CSV table of C-alpha atoms and ligand atoms in Angstrom, one decimal:
chain,number,residue,atom,x,y,z
A,7,UNK,CA,-87.3,63.1,-41.3
A,8,UNK,CA,-84.9,62.3,-44.1
A,9,UNK,CA,-81.4,61.5,-42.9
A,10,UNK,CA,-78.1,60.7,-44.6
A,11,UNK,CA,-76.3,57.7,-43.0
A,12,UNK,CA,-72.7,57.0,-43.6
A,13,UNK,CA,-72.3,53.4,-42.5
A,14,UNK,CA,-69.2,51.2,-42.2
A,15,UNK,CA,-69.5,48.2,-44.5
A,16,UNK,CA,-67.0,45.4,-44.3
A,17,UNK,CA,-67.7,41.9,-45.8
A,18,UNK,CA,-65.5,40.0,-43.3
A,19,UNK,CA,-62.6,40.2,-40.9
A,20,UNK,CA,-60.0,40.4,-43.6
A,21,UNK,CA,-61.9,42.3,-46.2
A,22,UNK,CA,-61.3,46.0,-46.7
A,23,UNK,CA,-64.0,48.2,-45.2
A,24,UNK,CA,-65.4,51.6,-46.2
A,25,UNK,CA,-68.1,54.1,-45.4
A,26,UNK,CA,-71.1,53.8,-47.6
A,27,UNK,CA,-73.8,56.5,-47.9
A,28,UNK,CA,-77.5,55.6,-47.5
A,29,UNK,CA,-80.6,57.7,-47.3
A,30,UNK,CA,-83.1,56.9,-44.5
A,31,UNK,CA,-86.6,58.3,-45.4
A,32,UNK,CA,-89.8,58.7,-43.3
A,33,UNK,CA,-87.9,58.4,-40.0
A,34,UNK,CA,-90.2,59.0,-37.1
A,35,UNK,CA,-88.8,60.8,-34.0
A,36,UNK,CA,-90.4,58.1,-31.9
A,37,UNK,CA,-88.3,55.3,-33.5
A,38,UNK,CA,-85.3,54.0,-31.7
A,39,UNK,CA,-82.0,54.2,-33.4
A,40,UNK,CA,-82.0,50.5,-34.0
A,41,UNK,CA,-85.5,50.5,-35.4
A,42,UNK,CA,-84.4,53.2,-37.9
A,43,UNK,CA,-81.6,50.8,-39.0
A,44,UNK,CA,-84.1,47.9,-39.2
A,45,UNK,CA,-86.2,50.1,-41.7
A,46,UNK,CA,-83.0,50.8,-43.7
A,47,UNK,CA,-82.3,47.1,-43.8
A,48,UNK,CA,-85.8,46.2,-44.9
A,49,UNK,CA,-85.4,48.6,-47.8
A,50,UNK,CA,-82.0,47.0,-48.7
A,51,UNK,CA,-83.5,43.5,-48.5
A,52,UNK,CA,-86.4,44.5,-50.7
A,53,UNK,CA,-83.9,45.7,-53.3
A,54,UNK,CA,-82.0,42.4,-53.1
A,55,UNK,CA,-79.0,44.0,-51.4
A,56,UNK,CA,-77.0,42.8,-48.4
A,57,UNK,CA,-78.5,44.0,-45.1
A,58,UNK,CA,-76.2,45.9,-42.7
A,59,UNK,CA,-75.0,43.6,-40.0
A,60,UNK,CA,-75.2,45.0,-36.4
A,61,UNK,CA,-75.6,43.5,-33.0
A,62,UNK,CA,-78.5,43.8,-30.6
A,63,UNK,CA,-80.5,41.6,-28.3
A,64,UNK,CA,-82.6,43.1,-25.4
A,65,UNK,CA,-83.0,46.6,-26.9
A,66,UNK,CA,-83.5,48.0,-23.5
A,67,UNK,CA,-80.1,48.6,-22.1
A,68,UNK,CA,-79.5,45.3,-20.3
A,69,UNK,CA,-77.6,42.9,-22.4
A,70,UNK,CA,-74.7,45.0,-23.7
A,71,UNK,CA,-74.9,43.6,-27.2
A,72,UNK,CA,-75.6,46.8,-29.1
A,73,UNK,CA,-72.3,48.4,-30.1
A,74,UNK,CA,-72.3,51.3,-32.5
A,75,UNK,CA,-70.0,54.3,-32.7
A,76,UNK,CA,-72.4,57.1,-33.6
A,77,UNK,CA,-70.8,60.3,-34.9
A,78,UNK,CA,-67.5,59.3,-33.2
A,79,UNK,CA,-69.1,58.4,-29.8
A,80,UNK,CA,-69.6,54.9,-28.6
A,81,UNK,CA,-73.4,54.5,-27.9
A,82,UNK,CA,-74.1,57.9,-29.3
A,83,UNK,CA,-74.7,61.3,-27.8
A,84,UNK,CA,-76.8,60.6,-24.7
A,85,UNK,CA,-75.0,60.0,-21.4
A,86,UNK,CA,-75.7,56.8,-19.4
A,87,UNK,CA,-77.5,55.3,-22.4
A,88,UNK,CA,-76.9,52.4,-24.7
A,89,UNK,CA,-77.4,52.9,-28.4
A,90,UNK,CA,-80.5,50.8,-28.3
A,91,UNK,CA,-82.1,53.3,-25.9
A,92,UNK,CA,-81.2,56.2,-28.2
A,93,UNK,CA,-84.2,57.7,-30.0
A,94,UNK,CA,-84.4,59.5,-33.3
A,95,UNK,CA,-86.0,62.6,-31.7
A,96,UNK,CA,-82.3,63.4,-30.9
A,97,UNK,CA,-81.9,64.2,-34.6
A,98,UNK,CA,-83.5,66.6,-37.1
A,99,UNK,CA,-84.5,66.4,-40.7
A,100,UNK,CA,-81.5,66.6,-43.0
A,101,UNK,CA,-78.9,65.4,-40.4
A,102,UNK,CA,-76.0,63.2,-41.4
A,103,UNK,CA,-75.1,60.4,-39.1
A,104,UNK,CA,-71.8,58.4,-39.3
A,105,UNK,CA,-72.1,54.8,-37.9
A,106,UNK,CA,-69.0,52.7,-37.2
A,107,UNK,CA,-68.2,49.6,-35.3
A,108,UNK,CA,-66.2,49.5,-32.0
A,109,UNK,CA,-62.6,49.9,-33.1
A,110,UNK,CA,-59.9,48.1,-31.1
A,111,UNK,CA,-57.3,45.5,-31.9
A,112,UNK,CA,-58.9,43.1,-29.4
A,113,UNK,CA,-62.3,43.5,-31.1
A,114,UNK,CA,-61.8,42.3,-34.7
A,115,UNK,CA,-64.6,43.2,-37.1
A,116,UNK,CA,-66.8,40.2,-37.9
A,117,UNK,CA,-68.9,42.0,-40.5
A,118,UNK,CA,-70.0,45.6,-41.0
A,119,UNK,CA,-70.8,46.9,-37.5
A,120,UNK,CA,-70.4,43.6,-35.7
A,121,UNK,CA,-67.2,43.0,-33.7
A,122,UNK,CA,-66.0,39.9,-31.8
A,123,UNK,CA,-66.0,40.8,-28.1
A,124,UNK,CA,-65.1,37.4,-26.9
A,125,UNK,CA,-61.9,38.8,-25.5
A,126,UNK,CA,-64.0,40.3,-22.7
A,127,UNK,CA,-65.4,36.8,-21.9
A,128,UNK,CA,-61.8,35.5,-21.7
A,129,UNK,CA,-61.0,38.3,-19.2
A,130,UNK,CA,-64.0,37.2,-17.0
A,131,UNK,CA,-62.9,33.5,-17.3
A,132,UNK,CA,-59.3,34.5,-16.2
A,133,UNK,CA,-60.8,36.3,-13.2
A,134,UNK,CA,-63.1,33.5,-12.3
A,135,UNK,CA,-66.0,34.1,-10.0
A,136,UNK,CA,-65.8,32.8,-6.5
A,137,UNK,CA,-64.6,29.5,-5.1
A,138,UNK,CA,-67.2,26.7,-5.3
A,139,UNK,CA,-67.2,24.7,-2.1
A,140,UNK,CA,-69.0,21.5,-1.6
A,141,UNK,CA,-71.9,21.5,0.8
A,142,UNK,CA,-75.2,23.1,1.2
A,143,UNK,CA,-75.9,26.7,0.1
A,144,UNK,CA,-75.5,29.0,3.1
A,145,UNK,CA,-78.5,31.0,4.2
A,146,UNK,CA,-78.6,34.4,2.4
A,147,UNK,CA,-78.7,36.3,5.6
A,148,UNK,CA,-75.8,34.4,7.3
A,149,UNK,CA,-73.1,36.6,5.7
A,150,UNK,CA,-73.8,40.2,6.9
A,151,UNK,CA,-72.7,42.9,4.5
A,152,UNK,CA,-72.9,46.6,5.5
A,153,UNK,CA,-75.4,48.5,3.3
A,154,UNK,CA,-72.9,51.0,1.9
A,155,UNK,CA,-70.5,48.1,0.9
A,156,UNK,CA,-73.4,46.2,-0.8
A,157,UNK,CA,-74.4,49.3,-2.7
A,158,UNK,CA,-70.9,50.0,-3.9
A,159,UNK,CA,-70.6,46.4,-5.0
A,160,UNK,CA,-73.9,46.6,-6.8
A,161,UNK,CA,-72.9,49.9,-8.6
A,162,UNK,CA,-69.9,48.1,-10.0
A,163,UNK,CA,-71.9,45.0,-10.9
A,164,UNK,CA,-74.0,47.1,-13.1
A,165,UNK,CA,-71.5,46.8,-16.0
A,166,UNK,CA,-73.1,45.1,-18.9
A,167,UNK,CA,-69.9,44.2,-20.7
A,168,UNK,CA,-70.6,46.2,-23.8
A,169,UNK,CA,-67.0,47.2,-24.5
A,170,UNK,CA,-67.8,50.9,-25.1
A,171,UNK,CA,-65.1,51.8,-22.6
A,172,UNK,CA,-62.5,50.0,-24.8
A,173,UNK,CA,-63.9,51.6,-28.0
A,174,UNK,CA,-63.7,55.1,-26.5
A,175,UNK,CA,-60.1,54.8,-25.1
A,176,UNK,CA,-57.2,55.9,-27.2
A,177,UNK,CA,-55.2,53.0,-25.7
A,178,UNK,CA,-58.1,50.5,-26.2
A,179,UNK,CA,-57.9,49.7,-22.5
A,180,UNK,CA,-60.3,47.4,-20.8
A,181,UNK,CA,-59.4,48.8,-17.4
A,182,UNK,CA,-62.9,50.2,-16.7
A,183,UNK,CA,-64.5,46.8,-17.5
A,184,UNK,CA,-62.0,44.8,-15.5
A,185,UNK,CA,-62.1,47.2,-12.6
A,186,UNK,CA,-65.9,47.0,-12.3
A,187,UNK,CA,-65.6,43.2,-12.0
A,188,UNK,CA,-62.7,43.4,-9.6
A,189,UNK,CA,-64.3,46.0,-7.4
A,190,UNK,CA,-67.6,44.2,-7.3
A,191,UNK,CA,-66.0,40.9,-6.1
A,192,UNK,CA,-63.3,42.4,-3.9
A,193,UNK,CA,-65.8,44.3,-1.8
A,194,UNK,CA,-67.9,41.3,-1.0
A,195,UNK,CA,-66.9,38.6,1.6
A,196,UNK,CA,-67.5,35.9,-1.0
A,197,UNK,CA,-64.8,37.4,-3.3
A,198,UNK,CA,-62.0,37.5,-0.7
A,199,UNK,CA,-60.6,34.0,-1.2
A,200,UNK,CA,-59.3,34.6,-4.7
A,201,UNK,CA,-58.9,38.3,-4.5
A,202,UNK,CA,-55.2,38.4,-5.4
A,203,UNK,CA,-55.2,35.7,-8.0
A,204,UNK,CA,-58.2,37.3,-9.7
A,205,UNK,CA,-56.6,40.8,-10.2
A,206,UNK,CA,-53.3,39.4,-11.4
A,207,UNK,CA,-54.7,36.9,-13.9
A,208,UNK,CA,-57.2,39.4,-15.3
A,209,UNK,CA,-54.5,42.0,-15.9
A,210,UNK,CA,-52.2,39.3,-17.5
A,211,UNK,CA,-55.0,38.2,-19.8
A,212,UNK,CA,-55.8,41.8,-20.8
A,213,UNK,CA,-52.2,42.2,-21.9
A,214,UNK,CA,-52.3,38.9,-23.8
A,215,UNK,CA,-55.5,40.0,-25.6
A,216,UNK,CA,-53.9,43.2,-26.8
A,217,UNK,CA,-55.9,45.7,-24.7
A,218,UNK,CA,-53.8,48.7,-23.8
A,219,UNK,CA,-53.1,50.3,-20.4
A,220,UNK,CA,-54.8,53.2,-18.7
A,221,UNK,CA,-53.5,56.8,-19.0
A,222,UNK,CA,-56.4,58.4,-17.0
A,223,UNK,CA,-58.1,60.1,-20.0
A,224,UNK,CA,-61.6,59.4,-18.6
A,225,UNK,CA,-63.2,58.7,-22.0
A,226,UNK,CA,-64.3,55.3,-20.7
A,227,UNK,CA,-66.4,56.8,-17.8
A,228,UNK,CA,-67.8,59.4,-20.2
A,229,UNK,CA,-69.3,56.9,-22.6
A,230,UNK,CA,-70.2,54.1,-20.1
A,231,UNK,CA,-73.9,53.5,-20.4
A,232,UNK,CA,-74.0,52.2,-16.8
A,233,UNK,CA,-71.9,55.2,-15.5
A,234,UNK,CA,-69.3,52.9,-14.0
A,235,UNK,CA,-66.9,55.3,-12.3
A,236,UNK,CA,-63.2,55.6,-13.1
A,237,UNK,CA,-62.5,55.4,-9.3
A,238,UNK,CA,-62.9,51.7,-9.9
A,239,UNK,CA,-59.7,51.7,-11.8
A,240,UNK,CA,-57.9,53.3,-8.9
A,241,UNK,CA,-59.3,50.5,-6.7
A,242,UNK,CA,-58.1,47.9,-9.2
A,243,UNK,CA,-54.6,49.3,-9.2
A,244,UNK,CA,-54.6,49.2,-5.4
A,245,UNK,CA,-55.8,45.6,-5.5
A,246,UNK,CA,-52.9,44.8,-7.9
A,247,UNK,CA,-50.3,46.4,-5.8
A,248,UNK,CA,-51.7,44.8,-2.7
A,249,UNK,CA,-51.6,41.4,-4.4
A,250,UNK,CA,-47.9,41.8,-5.3
A,251,UNK,CA,-47.1,42.2,-1.5
A,252,UNK,CA,-49.3,39.4,-0.4
A,253,UNK,CA,-47.6,36.2,0.6
A,254,UNK,CA,-49.5,33.2,-0.8
B,29,LIG,S1,-67.6,49.5,-17.9
B,29,LIG,FE1,-69.3,50.5,-18.9
B,29,LIG,S2,-68.7,50.8,-21.0
B,29,LIG,FE2,-67.3,49.3,-20.1
B,29,LIG,S3,-68.1,47.3,-20.6
B,29,LIG,FE3,-69.0,47.8,-18.6
B,29,LIG,S4,-70.9,48.9,-19.1
B,29,LIG,FE4,-69.8,48.8,-21.0
B,30,LIG,S1,-79.4,45.6,-27.2
B,30,LIG,FE1,-79.2,45.0,-25.1
B,30,LIG,S2,-78.2,46.7,-24.2
B,30,LIG,FE2,-78.6,47.4,-26.3
């Protein structure tokens, strides 16, 4: 296939950016989207030009590093799929594809398609994990957890922290991301001790980072590669209200 790519190029955080056209030749339908970009980059490097910067690591939907907006959709057209799992068989000869970085105030562009997502790390730090008590590790089976509760917690724990939910939201809200963490820990017995503090400090940190609030558009759920459900946000809101009425 021969494709026309319109790719966001930006030399640095404060440099002006623009869409630049490239032609990708000899694209096999069996290539992944990122392999196609690798081939484009090899061609640029051979010509002595600056390669297009983009993030990736595992390239199998695990790490959450890949972060491209493809034709306006974070992670591209396939539901429940990261952009590293997207394959070129999704496209046909002659197609044009526009590729942009995540766009949110809290995710400043580092270069080209790479954004700084450390704001999500600071949200996790604000939430903490669970209390660390001195003493021996308890036996794994000593804390009984009903199967349905364990499964719900695991569904929420599937979030890979990619930030697509933020990129898709018109408010650049991190509510789906935060709610996945809050649901995961608030369902489990180990997460009870800091339940109130966690939700309050995460929401305060999200405000400080410049993430917006939630207006129930559902765009986050639609693009989430791990299909984290928006019902997590309702749980987070209940957790927040509950914490405000909890005497500590
Ligand atoms: S909730 Fe989904 S879209 Fe948001 S960071 Fe987690 S995996 Fe990515
Ligand atoms: S590169 Fe790891 S999820 Fe895409």
